[in-house]
PDB file of C-alpha atoms and ligand atoms in Angstrom:
ATOM      1  CA  MET A   1      -0.036   0.098  -0.102  1.00  0.00           C
ATOM      2  CA  GLU A   2       2.795   2.349   0.776  1.00  0.00           C
ATOM      3  CA  LYS A   3       4.817   1.361  -1.967  1.00  0.00           C
ATOM      4  CA  LEU A   4       1.727   2.018  -4.055  1.00  0.00           C
ATOM      5  CA  GLN A   5       1.327   5.235  -2.767  1.00  0.00           C
ATOM      6  CA  LEU A   6       4.641   6.293  -3.217  1.00  0.00           C
ATOM      7  CA  TRP A   7       4.959   5.093  -6.915  1.00  0.00           C
ATOM      8  CA  LEU A   8       1.722   7.129  -7.691  1.00  0.00           C
ATOM      9  CA  PHE A   9       3.331  10.115  -6.006  1.00  0.00           C
ATOM     10  CA  VAL A  10       6.870   9.693  -8.187  1.00  0.00           C
ATOM     11  CA  LEU A  11       4.187   9.613 -11.348  1.00  0.00           C
ATOM     12  CA  ALA A  12       2.357  12.389 -10.105  1.00  0.00           C
ATOM     13  CA  GLY A  13       5.909  14.182 -10.366  1.00  0.00           C
ATOM     14  CA  LEU A  14       6.986  13.202 -13.422  1.00  0.00           C
ATOM     15  CA  SER A  15       3.436  14.449 -15.221  1.00  0.00           C
ATOM     16  CA  GLY A  16       4.936  17.546 -14.462  1.00  0.00           C
ATOM     17  CA  ALA A  17       2.327  18.912 -12.579  1.00  0.00           C
ATOM     18  CA  ILE A  18       4.610  20.698 -10.605  1.00  0.00           C
ATOM     19  CA  THR A  19       4.820  24.925 -10.835  1.00  0.00           C
ATOM     20  CA  GLN A  20       7.287  27.548  -9.338  1.00  0.00           C
ATOM     21  CA  GLU A  21       5.904  30.733  -8.951  1.00  0.00           C
ATOM     22  CA  ASP A  22       6.453  33.752  -7.462  1.00  0.00           C
ATOM     23  CA  LEU A  23       3.068  34.068  -4.931  1.00  0.00           C
ATOM     24  CA  TYR A  24       3.451  37.541  -4.236  1.00  0.00           C
ATOM     25  CA  ARG A  25      -0.347  38.944  -3.231  1.00  0.00           C
ATOM     26  CA  LYS A  26      -1.668  35.463  -4.070  1.00  0.00           C
ATOM     27  CA  VAL A  27      -3.424  33.211  -2.298  1.00  0.00           C
ATOM     28  CA  PHE A  28      -4.588  29.725  -2.080  1.00  0.00           C
ATOM     29  CA  VAL A  29      -8.312  29.430  -2.086  1.00  0.00           C
ATOM     30  CA  PHE A  30      -9.600  26.011  -0.724  1.00  0.00           C
ATOM     31  CA  ARG A  31     -12.955  26.078  -1.827  1.00  0.00           C
ATOM     32  CA  LYS A  32     -14.865  23.017  -0.676  1.00  0.00           C
ATOM     33  CA  ASP A  33     -15.626  22.068   2.840  1.00  0.00           C
ATOM     34  CA  PRO A  34     -15.102  19.091   3.592  1.00  0.00           C
ATOM     35  CA  SER A  35     -12.698  17.793   0.848  1.00  0.00           C
ATOM     36  CA  ASP A  36      -9.810  16.052   0.190  1.00  0.00           C
ATOM     37  CA  ALA A  37      -8.073  19.113  -1.609  1.00  0.00           C
ATOM     38  CA  HIS A  38      -4.473  19.914  -0.640  1.00  0.00           C
ATOM     39  CA  VAL A  39      -1.131  21.624  -1.970  1.00  0.00           C
ATOM     40  CA  ILE A  40       1.644  19.749  -1.967  1.00  0.00           C
ATOM     41  CA  VAL A  41       4.969  22.035  -1.460  1.00  0.00           C
ATOM     42  CA  LYS A  42       8.778  21.641  -2.025  1.00  0.00           C
ATOM     43  CA  PRO A  43      11.362  21.277  -1.619  1.00  0.00           C
ATOM     44  CA  GLU A  44      11.974  19.169   1.138  1.00  0.00           C
ATOM     45  CA  PRO A  45      15.392  19.445   3.466  1.00  0.00           C
ATOM     46  CA  GLU A  46      18.330  17.995   2.104  1.00  0.00           C
ATOM     47  CA  GLN A  47      19.629  17.166   5.627  1.00  0.00           C
ATOM     48  CA  PRO A  48      18.084  16.037   8.763  1.00  0.00           C
ATOM     49  CA  LEU A  49      16.886  19.319  11.237  1.00  0.00           C
ATOM     50  CA  GLN A  50      18.136  20.264  14.107  1.00  0.00           C
ATOM     51  CA  ASN A  51      16.289  23.852  13.894  1.00  0.00           C
ATOM     52  CA  PHE A  52      13.536  24.990  11.692  1.00  0.00           C
ATOM     53  CA  THR A  53      10.570  27.921  11.263  1.00  0.00           C
ATOM     54  CA  VAL A  54       7.303  27.515   9.864  1.00  0.00           C
ATOM     55  CA  CYS A  55       5.226  30.525   8.836  1.00  0.00           C
ATOM     56  CA  LEU A  56       2.047  31.107   7.116  1.00  0.00           C
ATOM     57  CA  ARG A  57      -1.576  33.060   7.037  1.00  0.00           C
ATOM     58  CA  SER A  58      -4.705  31.763   7.016  1.00  0.00           C
ATOM     59  CA  PHE A  59      -8.392  33.224   6.938  1.00  0.00           C
ATOM     60  CA  THR A  60     -11.235  31.138   7.489  1.00  0.00           C
ATOM     61  CA  ASP A  61     -14.191  30.634   9.425  1.00  0.00           C
ATOM     62  CA  LEU A  62     -14.173  27.035  10.397  1.00  0.00           C
ATOM     63  CA  THR A  63     -14.434  26.333  14.173  1.00  0.00           C
ATOM     64  CA  ARG A  64     -13.706  22.503  13.478  1.00  0.00           C
ATOM     65  CA  PRO A  65     -10.308  21.147  13.753  1.00  0.00           C
ATOM     66  CA  TYR A  66      -7.902  21.566  10.635  1.00  0.00           C
ATOM     67  CA  GLY A  67      -4.401  20.976   9.187  1.00  0.00           C
ATOM     68  CA  LEU A  68      -2.340  23.787   8.047  1.00  0.00           C
ATOM     69  CA  PHE A  69       0.971  22.555   7.583  1.00  0.00           C
ATOM     70  CA  SER A  70       1.909  18.809   7.552  1.00  0.00           C
ATOM     71  CA  TYR A  71       5.283  17.467   7.362  1.00  0.00           C
ATOM     72  CA  ALA A  72       5.176  13.648   7.499  1.00  0.00           C
ATOM     73  CA  THR A  73       8.150  11.073   6.875  1.00  0.00           C
ATOM     74  CA  LYS A  74       7.499   7.232   6.327  1.00  0.00           C
ATOM     75  CA  ALA A  75       8.271   6.601   9.997  1.00  0.00           C
ATOM     76  CA  GLN A  76       6.364   9.338  11.508  1.00  0.00           C
ATOM     77  CA  ASP A  77       3.130  11.125  10.061  1.00  0.00           C
ATOM     78  CA  ASN A  78       3.095  14.046  12.429  1.00  0.00           C
ATOM     79  CA  GLU A  79       6.829  15.180  12.098  1.00  0.00           C
ATOM     80  CA  ILE A  80       5.903  18.475  11.608  1.00  0.00           C
ATOM     81  CA  LEU A  81       2.710  19.584  11.885  1.00  0.00           C
ATOM     82  CA  LEU A  82       0.466  22.886  12.459  1.00  0.00           C
ATOM     83  CA  PHE A  83      -2.550  22.079  13.585  1.00  0.00           C
ATOM     84  CA  LYS A  84      -5.639  24.240  14.893  1.00  0.00           C
ATOM     85  CA  PRO A  85      -8.042  22.034  16.787  1.00  0.00           C
ATOM     86  CA  LYS A  86     -10.470  24.812  17.794  1.00  0.00           C
ATOM     87  CA  PRO A  87     -10.663  28.436  17.737  1.00  0.00           C
ATOM     88  CA  GLY A  88      -8.297  30.110  20.044  1.00  0.00           C
ATOM     89  CA  GLU A  89      -5.966  27.252  20.169  1.00  0.00           C
ATOM     90  CA  TYR A  90      -2.992  25.586  18.010  1.00  0.00           C
ATOM     91  CA  ARG A  91      -0.960  22.949  18.324  1.00  0.00           C
ATOM     92  CA  LEU A  92       2.672  22.366  16.837  1.00  0.00           C
ATOM     93  CA  TYR A  93       3.677  18.808  16.474  1.00  0.00           C
ATOM     94  CA  VAL A  94       7.612  17.623  16.247  1.00  0.00           C
ATOM     95  CA  GLY A  95       8.665  14.021  16.007  1.00  0.00           C
ATOM     96  CA  GLY A  96       4.815  12.982  16.993  1.00  0.00           C
ATOM     97  CA  GLU A  97       4.307  15.010  20.086  1.00  0.00           C
ATOM     98  CA  PHE A  98       2.691  18.145  20.578  1.00  0.00           C
ATOM     99  CA  VAL A  99       2.630  21.800  22.347  1.00  0.00           C
ATOM    100  CA  THR A 100      -0.542  23.359  22.876  1.00  0.00           C
ATOM    101  CA  PHE A 101      -0.406  26.895  21.971  1.00  0.00           C
ATOM    102  CA  ARG A 102      -3.429  29.434  23.239  1.00  0.00           C
ATOM    103  CA  VAL A 103      -4.265  32.470  20.910  1.00  0.00           C
ATOM    104  CA  PRO A 104      -6.680  35.183  20.919  1.00  0.00           C
ATOM    105  CA  GLU A 105      -9.591  33.828  19.023  1.00  0.00           C
ATOM    106  CA  ASN A 106      -9.935  35.017  15.319  1.00  0.00           C
ATOM    107  CA  ARG A 107     -11.850  38.101  15.016  1.00  0.00           C
ATOM    108  CA  MET A 108     -12.752  37.395  11.468  1.00  0.00           C
ATOM    109  CA  ASP A 109      -9.459  38.211  10.048  1.00  0.00           C
ATOM    110  CA  TRP A 110      -6.373  36.959   8.540  1.00  0.00           C
ATOM    111  CA  GLU A 111      -4.082  35.339  11.104  1.00  0.00           C
ATOM    112  CA  HIS A 112      -0.352  35.096  10.681  1.00  0.00           C
ATOM    113  CA  VAL A 113       1.832  32.275  12.717  1.00  0.00           C
ATOM    114  CA  CYS A 114       5.269  31.373  12.908  1.00  0.00           C
ATOM    115  CA  ALA A 115       6.495  28.433  14.612  1.00  0.00           C
ATOM    116  CA  GLY A 116      10.204  27.715  15.793  1.00  0.00           C
ATOM    117  CA  TRP A 117      11.731  24.959  17.122  1.00  0.00           C
ATOM    118  CA  GLU A 118      15.326  23.873  18.181  1.00  0.00           C
ATOM    119  CA  SER A 119      16.976  20.716  19.311  1.00  0.00           C
ATOM    120  CA  THR A 120      19.741  21.683  21.419  1.00  0.00           C
ATOM    121  CA  THR A 121      16.805  23.190  24.165  1.00  0.00           C
ATOM    122  CA  GLY A 122      13.935  21.557  22.575  1.00  0.00           C
ATOM    123  CA  ILE A 123      12.363  25.118  22.725  1.00  0.00           C
ATOM    124  CA  ALA A 124       9.722  25.915  20.530  1.00  0.00           C
ATOM    125  CA  GLU A 125       8.641  29.402  19.842  1.00  0.00           C
ATOM    126  CA  PHE A 126       4.742  30.417  18.686  1.00  0.00           C
ATOM    127  CA  TRP A 127       4.532  33.833  17.373  1.00  0.00           C
ATOM    128  CA  VAL A 128       0.894  35.268  16.384  1.00  0.00           C
ATOM    129  CA  ASN A 129       0.226  38.121  14.264  1.00  0.00           C
ATOM    130  CA  GLY A 130       4.168  39.491  15.080  1.00  0.00           C
ATOM    131  CA  LYS A 131       4.007  38.384  18.906  1.00  0.00           C
ATOM    132  CA  PRO A 132       5.774  35.892  20.819  1.00  0.00           C
ATOM    133  CA  LEU A 133       3.550  33.535  22.985  1.00  0.00           C
ATOM    134  CA  PRO A 134       5.240  32.090  26.169  1.00  0.00           C
ATOM    135  CA  ARG A 135       7.682  29.391  25.036  1.00  0.00           C
ATOM    136  CA  LYS A 136       7.165  25.869  25.424  1.00  0.00           C
ATOM    137  CA  GLY A 137       9.567  22.969  24.792  1.00  0.00           C
ATOM    138  CA  LEU A 138       9.441  19.439  23.330  1.00  0.00           C
ATOM    139  CA  ARG A 139      11.702  16.767  21.834  1.00  0.00           C
ATOM    140  CA  LYS A 140      14.738  18.044  23.197  1.00  0.00           C
ATOM    141  CA  GLY A 141      17.671  16.357  21.253  1.00  0.00           C
ATOM    142  CA  TYR A 142      15.539  14.952  18.243  1.00  0.00           C
ATOM    143  CA  SER A 143      16.098  15.686  14.819  1.00  0.00           C
ATOM    144  CA  VAL A 144      13.637  16.011  12.033  1.00  0.00           C
ATOM    145  CA  SER A 145      14.184  13.756   9.329  1.00  0.00           C
ATOM    146  CA  ALA A 146      14.929  14.812   5.321  1.00  0.00           C
ATOM    147  CA  GLU A 147      12.779  12.593   3.294  1.00  0.00           C
ATOM    148  CA  ALA A 148       9.462  14.231   3.711  1.00  0.00           C
ATOM    149  CA  VAL A 149       6.153  14.739   1.827  1.00  0.00           C
ATOM    150  CA  ILE A 150       5.000  18.652   2.702  1.00  0.00           C
ATOM    151  CA  ILE A 151       1.127  18.956   2.349  1.00  0.00           C
ATOM    152  CA  LEU A 152      -0.849  22.406   2.812  1.00  0.00           C
ATOM    153  CA  GLY A 153      -4.481  21.826   4.011  1.00  0.00           C
ATOM    154  CA  GLN A 154      -4.658  18.682   5.029  1.00  0.00           C
ATOM    155  CA  GLU A 155      -3.308  16.570   7.722  1.00  0.00           C
ATOM    156  CA  GLN A 156      -1.196  13.470   6.988  1.00  0.00           C
ATOM    157  CA  ASP A 157      -1.762  10.049   8.744  1.00  0.00           C
ATOM    158  CA  SER A 158       0.524   8.503   6.209  1.00  0.00           C
ATOM    159  CA  PHE A 159       3.268   9.248   3.973  1.00  0.00           C
ATOM    160  CA  GLY A 160       1.457  11.611   1.284  1.00  0.00           C
ATOM    161  CA  GLY A 161      -1.957  10.568   2.673  1.00  0.00           C
ATOM    162  CA  GLY A 162      -4.569   9.251   4.681  1.00  0.00           C
ATOM    163  CA  PHE A 163      -6.540  12.374   5.460  1.00  0.00           C
ATOM    164  CA  ASP A 164      -9.344  13.016   7.761  1.00  0.00           C
ATOM    165  CA  LEU A 165     -11.642  15.172   5.621  1.00  0.00           C
ATOM    166  CA  TYR A 166     -13.102  16.321   8.102  1.00  0.00           C
ATOM    167  CA  ASN A 167      -9.579  17.884   9.665  1.00  0.00           C
ATOM    168  CA  SER A 168      -9.168  19.809   5.965  1.00  0.00           C
ATOM    169  CA  PHE A 169      -8.628  23.704   5.704  1.00  0.00           C
ATOM    170  CA  THR A 170     -11.371  25.695   4.121  1.00  0.00           C
ATOM    171  CA  GLY A 171     -10.399  29.463   3.468  1.00  0.00           C
ATOM    172  CA  GLU A 172      -7.462  31.369   2.241  1.00  0.00           C
ATOM    173  CA  MET A 173      -3.799  30.930   2.602  1.00  0.00           C
ATOM    174  CA  THR A 174      -0.860  32.819   1.853  1.00  0.00           C
ATOM    175  CA  ASP A 175       2.748  33.992   2.514  1.00  0.00           C
ATOM    176  CA  VAL A 176       3.980  29.915   3.621  1.00  0.00           C
ATOM    177  CA  TYR A 177       7.402  29.388   4.771  1.00  0.00           C
ATOM    178  CA  MET A 178       9.701  27.282   6.108  1.00  0.00           C
ATOM    179  CA  TRP A 179      13.540  27.889   6.993  1.00  0.00           C
ATOM    180  CA  GLY A 180      15.708  25.180   8.481  1.00  0.00           C
ATOM    181  CA  TYR A 181      17.189  27.215  11.020  1.00  0.00           C
ATOM    182  CA  GLY A 182      15.558  29.753  13.844  1.00  0.00           C
ATOM    183  CA  LEU A 183      14.544  33.316  12.994  1.00  0.00           C
ATOM    184  CA  SER A 184      15.671  36.101  15.087  1.00  0.00           C
ATOM    185  CA  PRO A 185      12.342  37.905  16.531  1.00  0.00           C
ATOM    186  CA  GLY A 186      12.899  41.065  14.056  1.00  0.00           C
ATOM    187  CA  LYS A 187      12.471  38.369  11.351  1.00  0.00           C
ATOM    188  CA  MET A 188       9.945  36.903  12.652  1.00  0.00           C
ATOM    189  CA  ARG A 189       7.824  40.206  13.114  1.00  0.00           C
ATOM    190  CA  ALA A 190       9.189  41.033   9.147  1.00  0.00           C
ATOM    191  CA  ALA A 191       7.448  37.767   8.334  1.00  0.00           C
ATOM    192  CA  TYR A 192       4.219  39.249   9.600  1.00  0.00           C
ATOM    193  CA  GLN A 193       4.588  42.501   7.948  1.00  0.00           C
ATOM    194  CA  SER A 194       5.616  40.870   4.772  1.00  0.00           C
ATOM    195  CA  LEU A 195       8.856  42.448   4.879  1.00  0.00           C
ATOM    196  CA  GLN A 196      12.304  41.312   3.151  1.00  0.00           C
ATOM    197  CA  LEU A 197      12.904  37.801   4.460  1.00  0.00           C
ATOM    198  CA  PRO A 198      16.264  35.757   4.810  1.00  0.00           C
ATOM    199  CA  PRO A 199      16.351  33.468   1.895  1.00  0.00           C
ATOM    200  CA  SER A 200      14.494  30.087   2.105  1.00  0.00           C
ATOM    201  CA  ALA A 201      14.192  27.021  -0.106  1.00  0.00           C
ATOM    202  CA  LEU A 202      10.399  27.036   0.444  1.00  0.00           C
ATOM    203  CA  GLY A 203       9.106  30.177  -0.008  1.00  0.00           C
ATOM    204  CA  TRP A 204       6.126  31.852  -0.737  1.00  0.00           C
ATOM    205  CA  ARG A 205       8.074  34.399  -3.518  1.00  0.00           C
ATOM    206  CA  ASN A 206       9.925  30.832  -5.177  1.00  0.00           C
ATOM    207  CA  LEU A 207       7.157  28.428  -4.430  1.00  0.00           C
ATOM    208  CA  GLN A 208       7.514  24.728  -6.004  1.00  0.00           C
ATOM    209  CA  TYR A 209       3.587  23.529  -5.417  1.00  0.00           C
ATOM    210  CA  GLU A 210       1.397  21.333  -6.830  1.00  0.00           C
ATOM    211  CA  ILE A 211      -2.404  21.260  -6.534  1.00  0.00           C
ATOM    212  CA  LYS A 212      -4.555  18.213  -5.985  1.00  0.00           C
ATOM    213  CA  GLY A 213      -8.194  18.802  -6.012  1.00  0.00           C
ATOM    214  CA  ASP A 214     -10.154  21.880  -5.366  1.00  0.00           C
ATOM    215  CA  VAL A 215      -7.678  24.419  -4.685  1.00  0.00           C
ATOM    216  CA  ALA A 216      -7.411  27.882  -6.679  1.00  0.00           C
ATOM    217  CA  VAL A 217      -4.665  30.629  -7.067  1.00  0.00           C
ATOM    218  CA  LYS A 218      -6.617  34.343  -7.078  1.00  0.00           C
ATOM    219  CA  PRO A 219      -4.957  37.861  -6.038  1.00  0.00           C
ATOM    220  CA  ARG A 220      -5.410  38.636  -2.483  1.00  0.00           C
ATOM    221  CA  LEU A 221      -8.137  40.857  -1.802  1.00  0.00           C
ATOM    222  CA  ARG A 222      -6.865  44.471  -0.853  1.00  0.00           C
ATOM    223  CA  ASP A 223      -9.403  44.898   1.966  1.00  0.00           C
ATOM    224  CA  THR A 224      -7.963  42.288   3.629  1.00  0.00           C
ATOM    225  CA  LEU A 225      -4.319  43.686   3.269  1.00  0.00           C
ATOM    226  CA  ILE A 226      -3.040  44.358   6.891  1.00  0.00           C
ATOM    227  CA  ILE A 227      -0.358  46.499   5.915  1.00  0.00           C
TER     228      ILE A 227
HETATM  229  C1  NAG B 301      20.418  24.886  15.661  1.00  0.00           C
HETATM  230  O1  NAG B 301      20.519  26.260  16.498  1.00  0.00           O
HETATM  231  C2  NAG B 301      21.310  25.870  18.185  1.00  0.00           C
HETATM  232  C3  NAG B 301      20.753  26.869  18.702  1.00  0.00           C
HETATM  233  O2  NAG B 301      20.359  28.091  18.115  1.00  0.00           O
HETATM  234  C4  NAG B 301      22.401  26.427  17.532  1.00  0.00           C
HETATM  235  O3  NAG B 301      23.526  26.509  18.043  1.00  0.00           O
HETATM  236  C5  NAG B 301      22.963  24.951  16.309  1.00  0.00           C
HETATM  237  O4  NAG B 301      24.240  25.466  15.856  1.00  0.00           O
HETATM  238  C6  NAG B 301      21.912  25.072  15.258  1.00  0.00           C
HETATM  239  N1  NAG B 301      21.976  23.891  14.399  1.00  0.00           N
HETATM  240  C7  NAG B 301      22.182  23.719  13.130  1.00  0.00           C
HETATM  241  C8  NAG B 301      22.613  22.636  12.666  1.00  0.00           C
HETATM  242  O5  NAG B 301      21.795  24.820  12.373  1.00  0.00           O
HETATM  243 CA1   CA B 302      -0.963  12.666  11.343  1.00  0.00          CA
END
Protein backbone atom coordinates (compact mmCIF):
# COMPACT_ATOMS: atom_id res chain seq x y z
CA MET A 1 0.00 0.00 0.00
CA GLU A 2 2.69 2.42 1.01
CA LYS A 3 4.79 1.41 -2.01
CA LEU A 4 1.85 1.98 -4.32
CA GLN A 5 1.24 5.41 -2.82
CA LEU A 6 4.89 6.32 -3.21
CA TRP A 7 4.84 5.13 -6.82
CA LEU A 8 1.75 7.22 -7.58
CA PHE A 9 3.49 10.16 -5.97
CA VAL A 10 6.54 9.67 -8.20
CA LEU A 11 4.29 9.36 -11.27
CA ALA A 12 2.50 12.58 -10.37
CA GLY A 13 5.91 14.26 -10.11
CA LEU A 14 6.94 13.01 -13.54
CA SER A 15 3.75 14.28 -15.13
CA GLY A 16 5.14 17.79 -14.67
CA ALA A 17 2.31 19.20 -12.59
CA ILE A 18 4.74 20.96 -10.27
CA THR A 19 4.73 24.70 -10.75
CA GLN A 20 7.33 27.14 -9.49
CA GLU A 21 6.06 30.66 -9.08
CA ASP A 22 6.41 33.93 -7.23
CA LEU A 23 3.06 34.04 -5.42
CA TYR A 24 3.49 37.60 -4.15
CA ARG A 25 0.05 39.02 -3.24
CA LYS A 26 -1.63 35.78 -4.23
CA VAL A 27 -3.47 33.25 -2.09
CA PHE A 28 -4.54 29.64 -2.26
CA VAL A 29 -8.33 29.42 -1.93
CA PHE A 30 -9.46 26.07 -0.52
CA ARG A 31 -13.07 26.23 -1.62
CA LYS A 32 -14.80 23.05 -0.53
CA ASP A 33 -15.72 21.87 2.95
CA PRO A 34 -15.08 19.08 3.73
CA SER A 35 -12.58 18.13 1.07
CA ASP A 36 -9.54 16.05 0.23
CA ALA A 37 -8.02 19.01 -1.66
CA HIS A 38 -4.48 19.94 -0.75
CA VAL A 39 -1.29 21.49 -2.03
CA ILE A 40 2.03 19.63 -2.06
CA VAL A 41 4.93 22.05 -1.53
CA LYS A 42 8.66 21.59 -2.06
CA PRO A 43 11.51 21.21 -1.58
CA GLU A 44 11.87 19.07 1.46
CA PRO A 45 15.17 19.67 3.31
CA GLU A 46 18.30 17.91 2.07
CA GLN A 47 19.48 16.98 5.55
CA PRO A 48 17.85 16.26 8.90
CA LEU A 49 16.95 19.44 10.79
CA GLN A 50 18.05 20.48 14.26
CA ASN A 51 16.19 23.75 13.91
CA PHE A 52 13.31 25.02 11.85
CA THR A 53 10.83 27.85 11.45
CA VAL A 54 7.49 27.58 9.63
CA CYS A 55 5.35 30.66 8.93
CA LEU A 56 2.04 31.10 7.15
CA ARG A 57 -1.02 33.32 7.03
CA SER A 58 -4.57 31.97 6.90
CA PHE A 59 -8.14 33.22 6.82
CA THR A 60 -11.13 31.00 7.61
CA ASP A 61 -14.41 30.84 9.45
CA LEU A 62 -13.98 27.16 10.36
CA THR A 63 -14.62 26.22 13.97
CA ARG A 64 -13.87 22.50 13.58
CA PRO A 65 -10.29 21.11 13.69
CA TYR A 66 -8.05 21.60 10.69
CA GLY A 67 -4.52 20.96 9.50
CA LEU A 68 -2.53 23.82 7.98
CA PHE A 69 1.01 22.54 7.40
CA SER A 70 1.73 18.82 7.49
CA TYR A 71 5.28 17.47 7.15
CA ALA A 72 5.28 13.67 7.21
CA THR A 73 8.02 11.09 6.87
CA LYS A 74 7.61 7.37 6.33
CA ALA A 75 8.40 6.74 10.00
CA GLN A 76 6.39 9.63 11.51
CA ASP A 77 3.27 11.20 9.96
CA ASN A 78 3.32 14.06 12.50
CA GLU A 79 7.02 14.87 12.05
CA ILE A 80 6.10 18.58 11.86
CA LEU A 81 2.47 19.61 12.02
CA LEU A 82 0.67 22.90 12.48
CA PHE A 83 -2.83 22.00 13.55
CA LYS A 84 -5.74 24.04 14.86
CA PRO A 85 -7.99 21.82 17.01
CA LYS A 86 -10.46 24.63 17.80
CA PRO A 87 -10.72 28.43 17.76
CA GLY A 88 -8.23 30.01 20.13
CA GLU A 89 -5.79 27.11 20.09
CA TYR A 90 -2.92 25.83 17.94
CA ARG A 91 -0.91 22.66 18.24
CA LEU A 92 2.68 22.34 17.09
CA TYR A 93 3.83 18.74 16.60
CA VAL A 94 7.47 17.76 16.36
CA GLY A 95 8.43 14.11 15.98
CA GLY A 96 4.91 12.92 16.92
CA GLU A 97 4.57 14.93 20.15
CA PHE A 98 2.80 18.25 20.50
CA VAL A 99 2.55 21.41 22.54
CA THR A 100 -0.54 23.60 22.68
CA PHE A 101 -0.50 27.36 22.30
CA ARG A 102 -3.53 29.36 23.34
CA VAL A 103 -4.17 32.36 21.14
CA PRO A 104 -6.78 35.12 21.00
CA GLU A 105 -9.83 33.92 19.08
CA ASN A 106 -9.69 34.85 15.44
CA ARG A 107 -11.82 37.98 14.88
CA MET A 108 -12.72 37.06 11.31
CA ASP A 109 -9.43 38.36 10.05
CA TRP A 110 -6.24 36.97 8.61
CA GLU A 111 -4.06 35.26 11.21
CA HIS A 112 -0.30 35.05 10.79
CA VAL A 113 1.64 32.39 12.69
CA CYS A 114 5.29 31.40 12.92
CA ALA A 115 6.38 28.26 14.75
CA GLY A 116 10.04 27.70 15.57
CA TRP A 117 11.82 24.81 17.24
CA GLU A 118 15.42 24.05 18.23
CA SER A 119 16.72 20.63 19.12
CA THR A 120 19.46 21.62 21.58
CA THR A 121 16.95 22.97 24.12
CA GLY A 122 13.71 21.58 22.69
CA ILE A 123 12.34 25.11 22.92
CA ALA A 124 9.31 25.82 20.73
CA GLU A 125 8.41 29.39 19.85
CA PHE A 126 5.02 30.43 18.59
CA TRP A 127 4.36 33.89 17.18
CA VAL A 128 0.87 35.15 16.36
CA ASN A 129 0.46 38.31 14.31
CA GLY A 130 4.02 39.36 15.02
CA LYS A 131 3.91 38.73 18.79
CA PRO A 132 5.57 35.85 20.68
CA LEU A 133 3.57 33.62 23.02
CA PRO A 134 5.16 32.11 26.16
CA ARG A 135 7.68 29.56 24.91
CA LYS A 136 7.19 25.85 25.51
CA GLY A 137 9.31 22.83 24.85
CA LEU A 138 9.28 19.36 23.35
CA ARG A 139 11.47 16.73 21.77
CA LYS A 140 14.81 17.98 23.13
CA GLY A 141 17.68 16.32 21.25
CA TYR A 142 15.42 15.12 18.42
CA SER A 143 16.28 15.59 14.80
CA VAL A 144 13.63 16.07 12.10
CA SER A 145 14.06 13.62 9.23
CA ALA A 146 14.66 15.00 5.76
CA GLU A 147 12.78 12.61 3.50
CA ALA A 148 9.33 14.14 3.76
CA VAL A 149 6.10 15.01 2.00
CA ILE A 150 4.94 18.53 2.85
CA ILE A 151 1.25 19.28 2.42
CA LEU A 152 -0.88 22.38 2.98
CA GLY A 153 -4.54 22.16 3.91
CA GLN A 154 -4.68 18.59 5.21
CA GLU A 155 -3.21 16.51 8.01
CA GLN A 156 -1.33 13.40 6.85
CA ASP A 157 -1.79 10.12 8.70
CA SER A 158 0.47 8.32 6.26
CA PHE A 159 3.28 9.35 3.94
CA GLY A 160 1.54 11.66 1.44
CA GLY A 161 -2.03 10.70 2.41
CA GLY A 162 -4.30 9.32 5.09
CA PHE A 163 -6.42 12.48 5.28
CA ASP A 164 -9.44 12.93 7.52
CA LEU A 165 -11.74 15.11 5.39
CA TYR A 166 -13.14 16.66 8.55
CA ASN A 167 -9.66 17.93 9.42
CA SER A 168 -9.28 19.68 6.07
CA PHE A 169 -8.69 23.40 5.77
CA THR A 170 -11.26 25.60 4.04
CA GLY A 171 -10.49 29.25 3.42
CA GLU A 172 -7.49 31.20 2.20
CA MET A 173 -3.80 30.71 2.79
CA THR A 174 -0.76 32.78 1.81
CA ASP A 175 2.85 33.64 2.75
CA VAL A 176 3.98 30.07 3.48
CA TYR A 177 7.66 29.70 4.37
CA MET A 178 9.94 27.11 5.92
CA TRP A 179 13.52 27.72 7.04
CA GLY A 180 15.94 25.10 8.36
CA TYR A 181 16.99 27.43 11.17
CA GLY A 182 15.53 29.68 13.82
CA LEU A 183 14.56 33.23 12.82
CA SER A 184 15.54 36.22 14.97
CA PRO A 185 12.69 38.14 16.66
CA GLY A 186 13.15 40.89 14.07
CA LYS A 187 12.66 38.43 11.22
CA MET A 188 9.62 36.87 12.95
CA ARG A 189 8.06 40.34 12.93
CA ALA A 190 9.20 40.93 9.35
CA ALA A 191 7.38 37.75 8.31
CA TYR A 192 4.16 39.09 9.84
CA GLN A 193 4.62 42.44 8.10
CA SER A 194 5.49 40.79 4.74
CA LEU A 195 8.86 42.56 4.71
CA GLN A 196 12.17 41.31 3.32
CA LEU A 197 12.95 37.83 4.64
CA PRO A 198 16.07 35.66 4.77
CA PRO A 199 16.42 33.27 1.82
CA SER A 200 14.40 30.07 2.15
CA ALA A 201 14.30 27.03 -0.11
CA LEU A 202 10.58 26.70 0.55
CA GLY A 203 9.00 30.12 0.30
CA TRP A 204 6.09 32.07 -1.11
CA ARG A 205 8.24 34.15 -3.49
CA ASN A 206 9.55 31.05 -5.31
CA LEU A 207 7.12 28.33 -4.31
CA GLN A 208 7.30 24.90 -5.92
CA TYR A 209 3.80 23.54 -5.57
CA GLU A 210 1.35 21.06 -6.94
CA ILE A 211 -2.38 21.52 -6.47
CA LYS A 212 -4.41 18.37 -5.81
CA GLY A 213 -8.14 18.92 -6.09
CA ASP A 214 -10.26 21.98 -5.51
CA VAL A 215 -7.75 24.74 -4.71
CA ALA A 216 -7.47 27.97 -6.72
CA VAL A 217 -4.70 30.56 -6.94
CA LYS A 218 -6.25 34.04 -6.73
CA PRO A 219 -5.06 37.59 -6.06
CA ARG A 220 -5.35 38.58 -2.44
CA LEU A 221 -8.30 40.93 -1.85
CA ARG A 222 -7.06 44.42 -1.13
CA ASP A 223 -9.35 45.14 1.80
CA THR A 224 -7.86 42.24 3.72
CA LEU A 225 -4.31 43.61 3.48
CA ILE A 226 -3.00 44.30 6.95
CA ILE A 227 -0.30 46.77 5.95
C1 LIG B 1 20.54 25.04 15.77
O1 LIG B 1 20.33 26.12 16.65
C2 LIG B 1 21.22 26.15 17.75
C3 LIG B 1 20.76 27.21 18.71
O2 LIG B 1 20.47 28.42 18.03
C4 LIG B 1 22.63 26.35 17.24
O3 LIG B 1 23.55 26.36 18.30
C5 LIG B 1 22.97 25.20 16.28
O4 LIG B 1 24.24 25.44 15.71
C6 LIG B 1 21.93 25.08 15.17
N1 LIG B 1 22.19 23.86 14.43
C7 LIG B 1 22.24 23.83 13.11
C8 LIG B 1 22.56 22.51 12.49
O5 LIG B 1 22.05 24.81 12.42
CA1 LIG C 1 -1.22 12.68 11.39
